[in-house]
mmCIF file of C-alpha atoms in Angstrom:
data_model
loop_
_atom_site.group_PDB
_atom_site.id
_atom_site.type_symbol
_atom_site.label_atom_id
_atom_site.label_comp_id
_atom_site.label_asym_id
_atom_site.label_seq_id
_atom_site.Cartn_x
_atom_site.Cartn_y
_atom_site.Cartn_z
ATOM 1 C CA UNK A 9 -9.747 22.008 4.494
ATOM 2 C CA UNK A 10 -11.658 19.160 6.151
ATOM 3 C CA UNK A 11 -14.539 19.569 3.711
ATOM 4 C CA UNK A 12 -12.229 19.385 0.689
ATOM 5 C CA UNK A 13 -10.440 16.372 2.208
ATOM 6 C CA UNK A 14 -13.707 14.483 2.638
ATOM 7 C CA UNK A 15 -15.001 15.560 -0.781
ATOM 8 C CA UNK A 16 -11.902 14.293 -2.611
ATOM 9 C CA UNK A 17 -11.894 11.060 -0.589
ATOM 10 C CA UNK A 18 -15.553 10.435 -1.392
ATOM 11 C CA UNK A 19 -14.990 11.237 -5.065
ATOM 12 C CA UNK A 20 -12.044 8.812 -5.386
ATOM 13 C CA UNK A 21 -13.969 6.031 -3.652
ATOM 14 C CA UNK A 22 -16.972 6.535 -5.931
ATOM 15 C CA UNK A 23 -14.762 6.507 -9.032
ATOM 16 C CA UNK A 24 -13.104 3.318 -7.818
ATOM 17 C CA UNK A 25 -16.500 1.657 -7.338
ATOM 18 C CA UNK A 26 -17.200 2.341 -10.993
ATOM 19 C CA UNK A 27 -13.953 0.540 -11.875
ATOM 20 C CA UNK A 28 -14.318 -2.414 -9.553
ATOM 21 C CA UNK A 29 -12.246 -4.636 -11.824
ATOM 22 C CA UNK A 30 -9.070 -2.728 -10.906
ATOM 23 C CA UNK A 31 -9.652 -3.211 -7.175
ATOM 24 C CA UNK A 32 -10.608 -6.850 -7.615
ATOM 25 C CA UNK A 33 -7.583 -7.503 -9.831
ATOM 26 C CA UNK A 34 -5.206 -6.420 -7.051
ATOM 27 C CA UNK A 35 -7.038 -8.586 -4.495
ATOM 28 C CA UNK A 36 -7.097 -11.561 -6.856
ATOM 29 C CA UNK A 37 -3.366 -11.123 -7.476
ATOM 30 C CA UNK A 38 -2.718 -11.104 -3.715
ATOM 31 C CA UNK A 39 -4.748 -14.266 -3.161
ATOM 32 C CA UNK A 40 -3.154 -16.118 -6.103
ATOM 33 C CA UNK A 41 0.447 -15.238 -5.195
ATOM 34 C CA UNK A 42 -0.063 -16.115 -1.515
ATOM 35 C CA UNK A 43 -1.772 -19.411 -2.425
ATOM 36 C CA UNK A 44 0.775 -20.624 -4.994
ATOM 37 C CA UNK A 45 3.686 -21.019 -2.574
ATOM 38 C CA UNK A 46 2.122 -23.775 -0.398
ATOM 39 C CA UNK A 47 1.255 -25.654 -3.586
ATOM 40 C CA UNK A 48 4.787 -25.280 -4.928
ATOM 41 C CA UNK A 49 6.844 -26.234 -1.848
ATOM 42 C CA UNK A 50 4.587 -28.874 -0.327
ATOM 43 C CA UNK A 51 2.726 -29.273 2.993
ATOM 44 C CA UNK A 52 5.743 -29.204 5.376
ATOM 45 C CA UNK A 53 4.349 -27.191 8.371
ATOM 46 C CA UNK A 54 7.702 -25.987 9.735
ATOM 47 C CA UNK A 55 8.822 -24.647 6.354
ATOM 48 C CA UNK A 56 5.428 -23.025 5.719
ATOM 49 C CA UNK A 57 5.508 -21.258 9.105
ATOM 50 C CA UNK A 58 9.023 -20.013 8.356
ATOM 51 C CA UNK A 59 8.313 -18.533 4.924
ATOM 52 C CA UNK A 60 4.649 -17.568 5.450
ATOM 53 C CA UNK A 61 5.105 -14.042 6.897
ATOM 54 C CA UNK A 62 7.617 -13.078 4.214
ATOM 55 C CA UNK A 63 5.509 -14.465 1.361
ATOM 56 C CA UNK A 64 2.360 -12.692 2.548
ATOM 57 C CA UNK A 65 4.212 -9.412 2.997
ATOM 58 C CA UNK A 66 5.819 -9.632 -0.476
ATOM 59 C CA UNK A 67 2.433 -10.487 -2.009
ATOM 60 C CA UNK A 68 0.864 -7.471 -0.265
ATOM 61 C CA UNK A 69 3.716 -5.244 -1.429
ATOM 62 C CA UNK A 70 3.386 -6.298 -5.074
ATOM 63 C CA UNK A 71 -0.416 -6.017 -4.968
ATOM 64 C CA UNK A 72 -0.112 -2.455 -3.682
ATOM 65 C CA UNK A 73 2.030 -1.592 -6.701
ATOM 66 C CA UNK A 74 -0.712 -2.614 -9.141
ATOM 67 C CA UNK A 75 -2.572 0.476 -10.297
ATOM 68 C CA UNK A 76 -0.394 2.782 -8.218
ATOM 69 C CA UNK A 77 0.742 4.647 -11.347
ATOM 70 C CA UNK A 78 -2.882 5.772 -11.839
ATOM 71 C CA UNK A 79 -3.101 7.435 -8.419
ATOM 72 C CA UNK A 80 -2.583 10.878 -9.967
ATOM 73 C CA UNK A 81 -2.278 10.032 -13.694
ATOM 74 C CA UNK A 82 -5.998 10.056 -14.558
ATOM 75 C CA UNK A 83 -6.591 13.418 -12.872
ATOM 76 C CA UNK A 84 -3.444 14.767 -14.539
ATOM 77 C CA UNK A 85 -4.603 13.613 -17.971
ATOM 78 C CA UNK A 86 -7.997 15.360 -17.850
ATOM 79 C CA UNK A 87 -6.762 18.514 -16.113
ATOM 80 C CA UNK A 88 -8.476 17.835 -12.776
ATOM 81 C CA UNK A 89 -5.179 17.657 -10.912
ATOM 82 C CA UNK A 90 -4.202 21.124 -12.129
ATOM 83 C CA UNK A 91 -7.513 22.532 -10.912
ATOM 84 C CA UNK A 92 -6.963 20.816 -7.562
ATOM 85 C CA UNK A 93 -3.517 22.393 -7.285
ATOM 86 C CA UNK A 94 -5.050 25.851 -7.877
ATOM 87 C CA UNK A 95 -7.822 25.259 -5.339
ATOM 88 C CA UNK A 96 -7.788 27.534 -2.271
ATOM 89 C CA UNK A 97 -8.922 24.568 -0.174
ATOM 90 C CA UNK A 98 -5.348 23.352 0.322
ATOM 91 C CA UNK A 99 -3.586 21.029 -2.077
ATOM 92 C CA UNK A 100 -1.816 19.144 0.722
ATOM 93 C CA UNK A 101 -5.182 18.083 2.181
ATOM 94 C CA UNK A 102 -6.342 16.971 -1.264
ATOM 95 C CA UNK A 103 -3.193 14.917 -1.773
ATOM 96 C CA UNK A 104 -3.654 13.370 1.702
ATOM 97 C CA UNK A 105 -7.222 12.406 0.797
ATOM 98 C CA UNK A 106 -6.057 10.693 -2.399
ATOM 99 C CA UNK A 107 -3.428 8.702 -0.469
ATOM 100 C CA UNK A 108 -5.997 7.662 2.141
ATOM 101 C CA UNK A 109 -8.355 6.616 -0.648
ATOM 102 C CA UNK A 110 -5.629 4.470 -2.191
ATOM 103 C CA UNK A 111 -5.008 2.722 1.141
ATOM 104 C CA UNK A 112 -8.721 2.103 1.739
ATOM 105 C CA UNK A 113 -9.017 0.481 -1.694
ATOM 106 C CA UNK A 114 -5.652 -1.245 -2.079
ATOM 107 C CA UNK A 115 -4.289 -1.718 1.445
ATOM 108 C CA UNK A 116 -7.153 -2.297 3.864
ATOM 109 C CA UNK A 117 -8.622 -5.269 1.905
ATOM 110 C CA UNK A 118 -5.198 -6.949 2.056
ATOM 111 C CA UNK A 119 -5.117 -6.469 5.839
ATOM 112 C CA UNK A 120 -8.511 -8.163 6.127
ATOM 113 C CA UNK A 121 -7.613 -11.029 3.775
ATOM 114 C CA UNK A 122 -4.159 -11.773 5.191
ATOM 115 C CA UNK A 123 -5.302 -13.777 8.290
ATOM 116 C CA UNK A 124 -7.416 -16.027 6.081
ATOM 117 C CA UNK A 125 -4.512 -16.686 3.720
ATOM 118 C CA UNK A 126 -2.147 -17.092 6.664
ATOM 119 C CA UNK A 127 -3.979 -20.266 7.702
ATOM 120 C CA UNK A 128 -2.404 -21.964 4.650
ATOM 121 C CA UNK A 129 1.008 -21.400 6.258
ATOM 122 C CA UNK A 130 0.057 -23.114 9.530
ATOM 123 C CA UNK A 131 0.322 -19.839 11.489
ATOM 124 C CA UNK A 132 -1.342 -19.906 14.903
ATOM 125 C CA UNK A 133 -3.765 -17.309 16.235
ATOM 126 C CA UNK A 134 -1.051 -15.127 17.762
ATOM 127 C CA UNK A 135 0.973 -15.040 14.553
ATOM 128 C CA UNK A 136 -2.128 -14.264 12.478
ATOM 129 C CA UNK A 137 -3.049 -11.398 14.802
ATOM 130 C CA UNK A 138 0.458 -10.000 14.631
ATOM 131 C CA UNK A 139 0.482 -10.387 10.841
ATOM 132 C CA UNK A 140 -2.718 -8.345 10.687
ATOM 133 C CA UNK A 141 -1.274 -5.677 12.989
ATOM 134 C CA UNK A 142 1.974 -5.432 11.022
ATOM 135 C CA UNK A 143 0.071 -5.035 7.752
ATOM 136 C CA UNK A 144 -2.229 -2.478 9.396
ATOM 137 C CA UNK A 145 0.858 -0.413 10.196
ATOM 138 C CA UNK A 146 2.742 -1.242 7.020
ATOM 139 C CA UNK A 147 0.221 -0.929 4.191
ATOM 140 C CA UNK A 148 -0.464 2.814 4.786
ATOM 141 C CA UNK A 149 3.303 3.264 4.649
ATOM 142 C CA UNK A 150 3.392 1.420 1.310
ATOM 143 C CA UNK A 151 0.639 3.691 -0.062
ATOM 144 C CA UNK A 152 2.445 6.849 1.044
ATOM 145 C CA UNK A 153 5.836 5.780 -0.352
ATOM 146 C CA UNK A 154 4.101 4.734 -3.555
ATOM 147 C CA UNK A 155 2.426 8.135 -3.776
ATOM 148 C CA UNK A 156 5.840 9.789 -3.772
ATOM 149 C CA UNK A 157 6.891 7.567 -6.662
ATOM 150 C CA UNK A 158 3.643 8.215 -8.533
ATOM 151 C CA UNK A 159 4.121 11.969 -8.143
ATOM 152 C CA UNK A 160 7.773 11.882 -9.257
ATOM 153 C CA UNK A 161 6.924 9.859 -12.401
ATOM 154 C CA UNK A 162 3.773 11.836 -13.229
ATOM 155 C CA UNK A 163 3.528 12.512 -16.949
ATOM 156 C CA UNK A 164 6.651 10.511 -17.853
ATOM 157 C CA UNK A 165 6.567 7.987 -20.698
ATOM 158 C CA UNK A 166 6.935 4.494 -19.230
ATOM 159 C CA UNK A 167 6.213 5.907 -15.804
ATOM 160 C CA UNK A 168 4.716 2.632 -14.541
ATOM 161 C CA UNK A 169 7.982 0.698 -14.920
ATOM 162 C CA UNK A 170 10.031 3.583 -13.567
ATOM 163 C CA UNK A 171 7.670 3.846 -10.603
ATOM 164 C CA UNK A 172 8.279 0.214 -9.636
ATOM 165 C CA UNK A 173 12.060 0.627 -9.905
ATOM 166 C CA UNK A 174 11.901 3.788 -7.817
ATOM 167 C CA UNK A 175 9.571 2.544 -5.102
ATOM 168 C CA UNK A 176 10.601 -1.091 -4.534
ATOM 169 C CA UNK A 177 13.933 -0.270 -2.801
ATOM 170 C CA UNK A 178 12.083 2.148 -0.502
ATOM 171 C CA UNK A 179 9.668 -0.636 0.463
ATOM 172 C CA UNK A 180 12.474 -2.816 1.864
ATOM 173 C CA UNK A 181 12.505 -1.407 5.460
ATOM 174 C CA UNK A 182 8.738 -1.880 5.807
ATOM 175 C CA UNK A 183 9.070 -5.414 4.435
ATOM 176 C CA UNK A 184 11.949 -6.276 6.777
ATOM 177 C CA UNK A 185 10.307 -4.988 9.952
ATOM 178 C CA UNK A 186 6.760 -6.107 9.064
ATOM 179 C CA UNK A 187 7.636 -9.671 8.135
ATOM 180 C CA UNK A 188 10.373 -9.744 10.780
ATOM 181 C CA UNK A 189 7.877 -9.079 13.575
ATOM 182 C CA UNK A 190 5.784 -12.120 12.647
ATOM 183 C CA UNK A 191 8.847 -14.314 12.106
ATOM 184 C CA UNK A 192 10.132 -13.322 15.553
ATOM 185 C CA UNK A 193 6.788 -14.231 17.140
ATOM 186 C CA UNK A 194 6.786 -17.607 15.394
ATOM 187 C CA UNK A 195 10.338 -18.247 16.625
ATOM 188 C CA UNK A 196 9.378 -17.302 20.185
ATOM 189 C CA UNK A 197 11.443 -14.088 20.180
ATOM 190 C CA UNK A 198 10.417 -10.543 21.088
ATOM 191 C CA UNK A 199 8.811 -8.596 18.292
ATOM 192 C CA UNK A 200 8.006 -5.247 19.919
ATOM 193 C CA UNK A 201 11.090 -3.583 18.423
ATOM 194 C CA UNK A 202 10.007 -4.434 14.884
ATOM 195 C CA UNK A 203 6.542 -3.013 15.444
ATOM 196 C CA UNK A 204 7.921 0.094 17.145
ATOM 197 C CA UNK A 205 10.185 0.850 14.183
ATOM 198 C CA UNK A 206 7.360 0.171 11.733
ATOM 199 C CA UNK A 207 5.082 2.514 13.689
ATOM 200 C CA UNK A 208 7.778 5.196 13.834
ATOM 201 C CA UNK A 209 8.252 5.028 10.063
ATOM 202 C CA UNK A 210 4.491 5.359 9.622
ATOM 203 C CA UNK A 211 4.324 8.479 11.824
ATOM 204 C CA UNK A 212 7.266 10.133 10.049
ATOM 205 C CA UNK A 213 5.812 9.276 6.634
ATOM 206 C CA UNK A 214 2.352 10.600 7.610
ATOM 207 C CA UNK A 215 3.923 13.959 8.467
ATOM 208 C CA UNK A 216 6.356 14.413 5.568
ATOM 209 C CA UNK A 217 4.834 12.470 2.648
ATOM 210 C CA UNK A 218 1.928 14.877 1.870
ATOM 211 C CA UNK A 219 4.422 17.742 1.691
ATOM 212 C CA UNK A 220 6.811 15.778 -0.552
ATOM 213 C CA UNK A 221 4.022 14.580 -2.859
ATOM 214 C CA UNK A 222 2.541 18.074 -3.123
ATOM 215 C CA UNK A 223 5.927 19.529 -4.094
ATOM 216 C CA UNK A 224 6.576 16.778 -6.661
ATOM 217 C CA UNK A 225 3.173 17.269 -8.306
ATOM 218 C CA UNK A 226 3.594 21.044 -8.486
ATOM 219 C CA UNK A 227 6.948 20.515 -10.247
ATOM 220 C CA UNK A 228 5.329 18.052 -12.680
ATOM 221 C CA UNK A 229 2.559 20.543 -13.476
ATOM 222 C CA UNK A 230 4.975 23.370 -14.295
#
């Protein structure tokens, strides 16, 4: 199972490197969206500190959505996904590897870029560190929830639009607790509760999401 997990992860990363424009498009989108707000509302430091965590979290959320519909679609189109489902190596491990690959390509770069973009919002070192930690906990959750949506809309016409409508409401708790933790730190309030809830959601999702995605894909393949 471990060998198949690593093989699928390596394969998805290599395929993504051959389509670098898709990865760079999501990063460019994140940078542009996060940079437009300070230009639009002006250089008022108090207002920037207030809206900064929410803007960066929303930008990360929308960037994660870009290309999410292709998480399983390409393998479904050429028959690879069906062969994976029939593999004795364990389809749940394969699905887990694909979700981890999506986070490494679409989520981890956002975590690394967020502190740099957070400087535009006059966030201090503590707030930037907490922003990074909240995104480190939250972006894998976004990838896993998105994988459920991608599996449920697999093979449907207009699946990309339906995926966004299906997934965005499920992203709200992660957005509330992730941005809320940084906002609480900026306001001088305790933020441990927000992070604890975000971490709990991540643990629950890590356990149940591979099973849910596997079941949804098997239904789509029937």
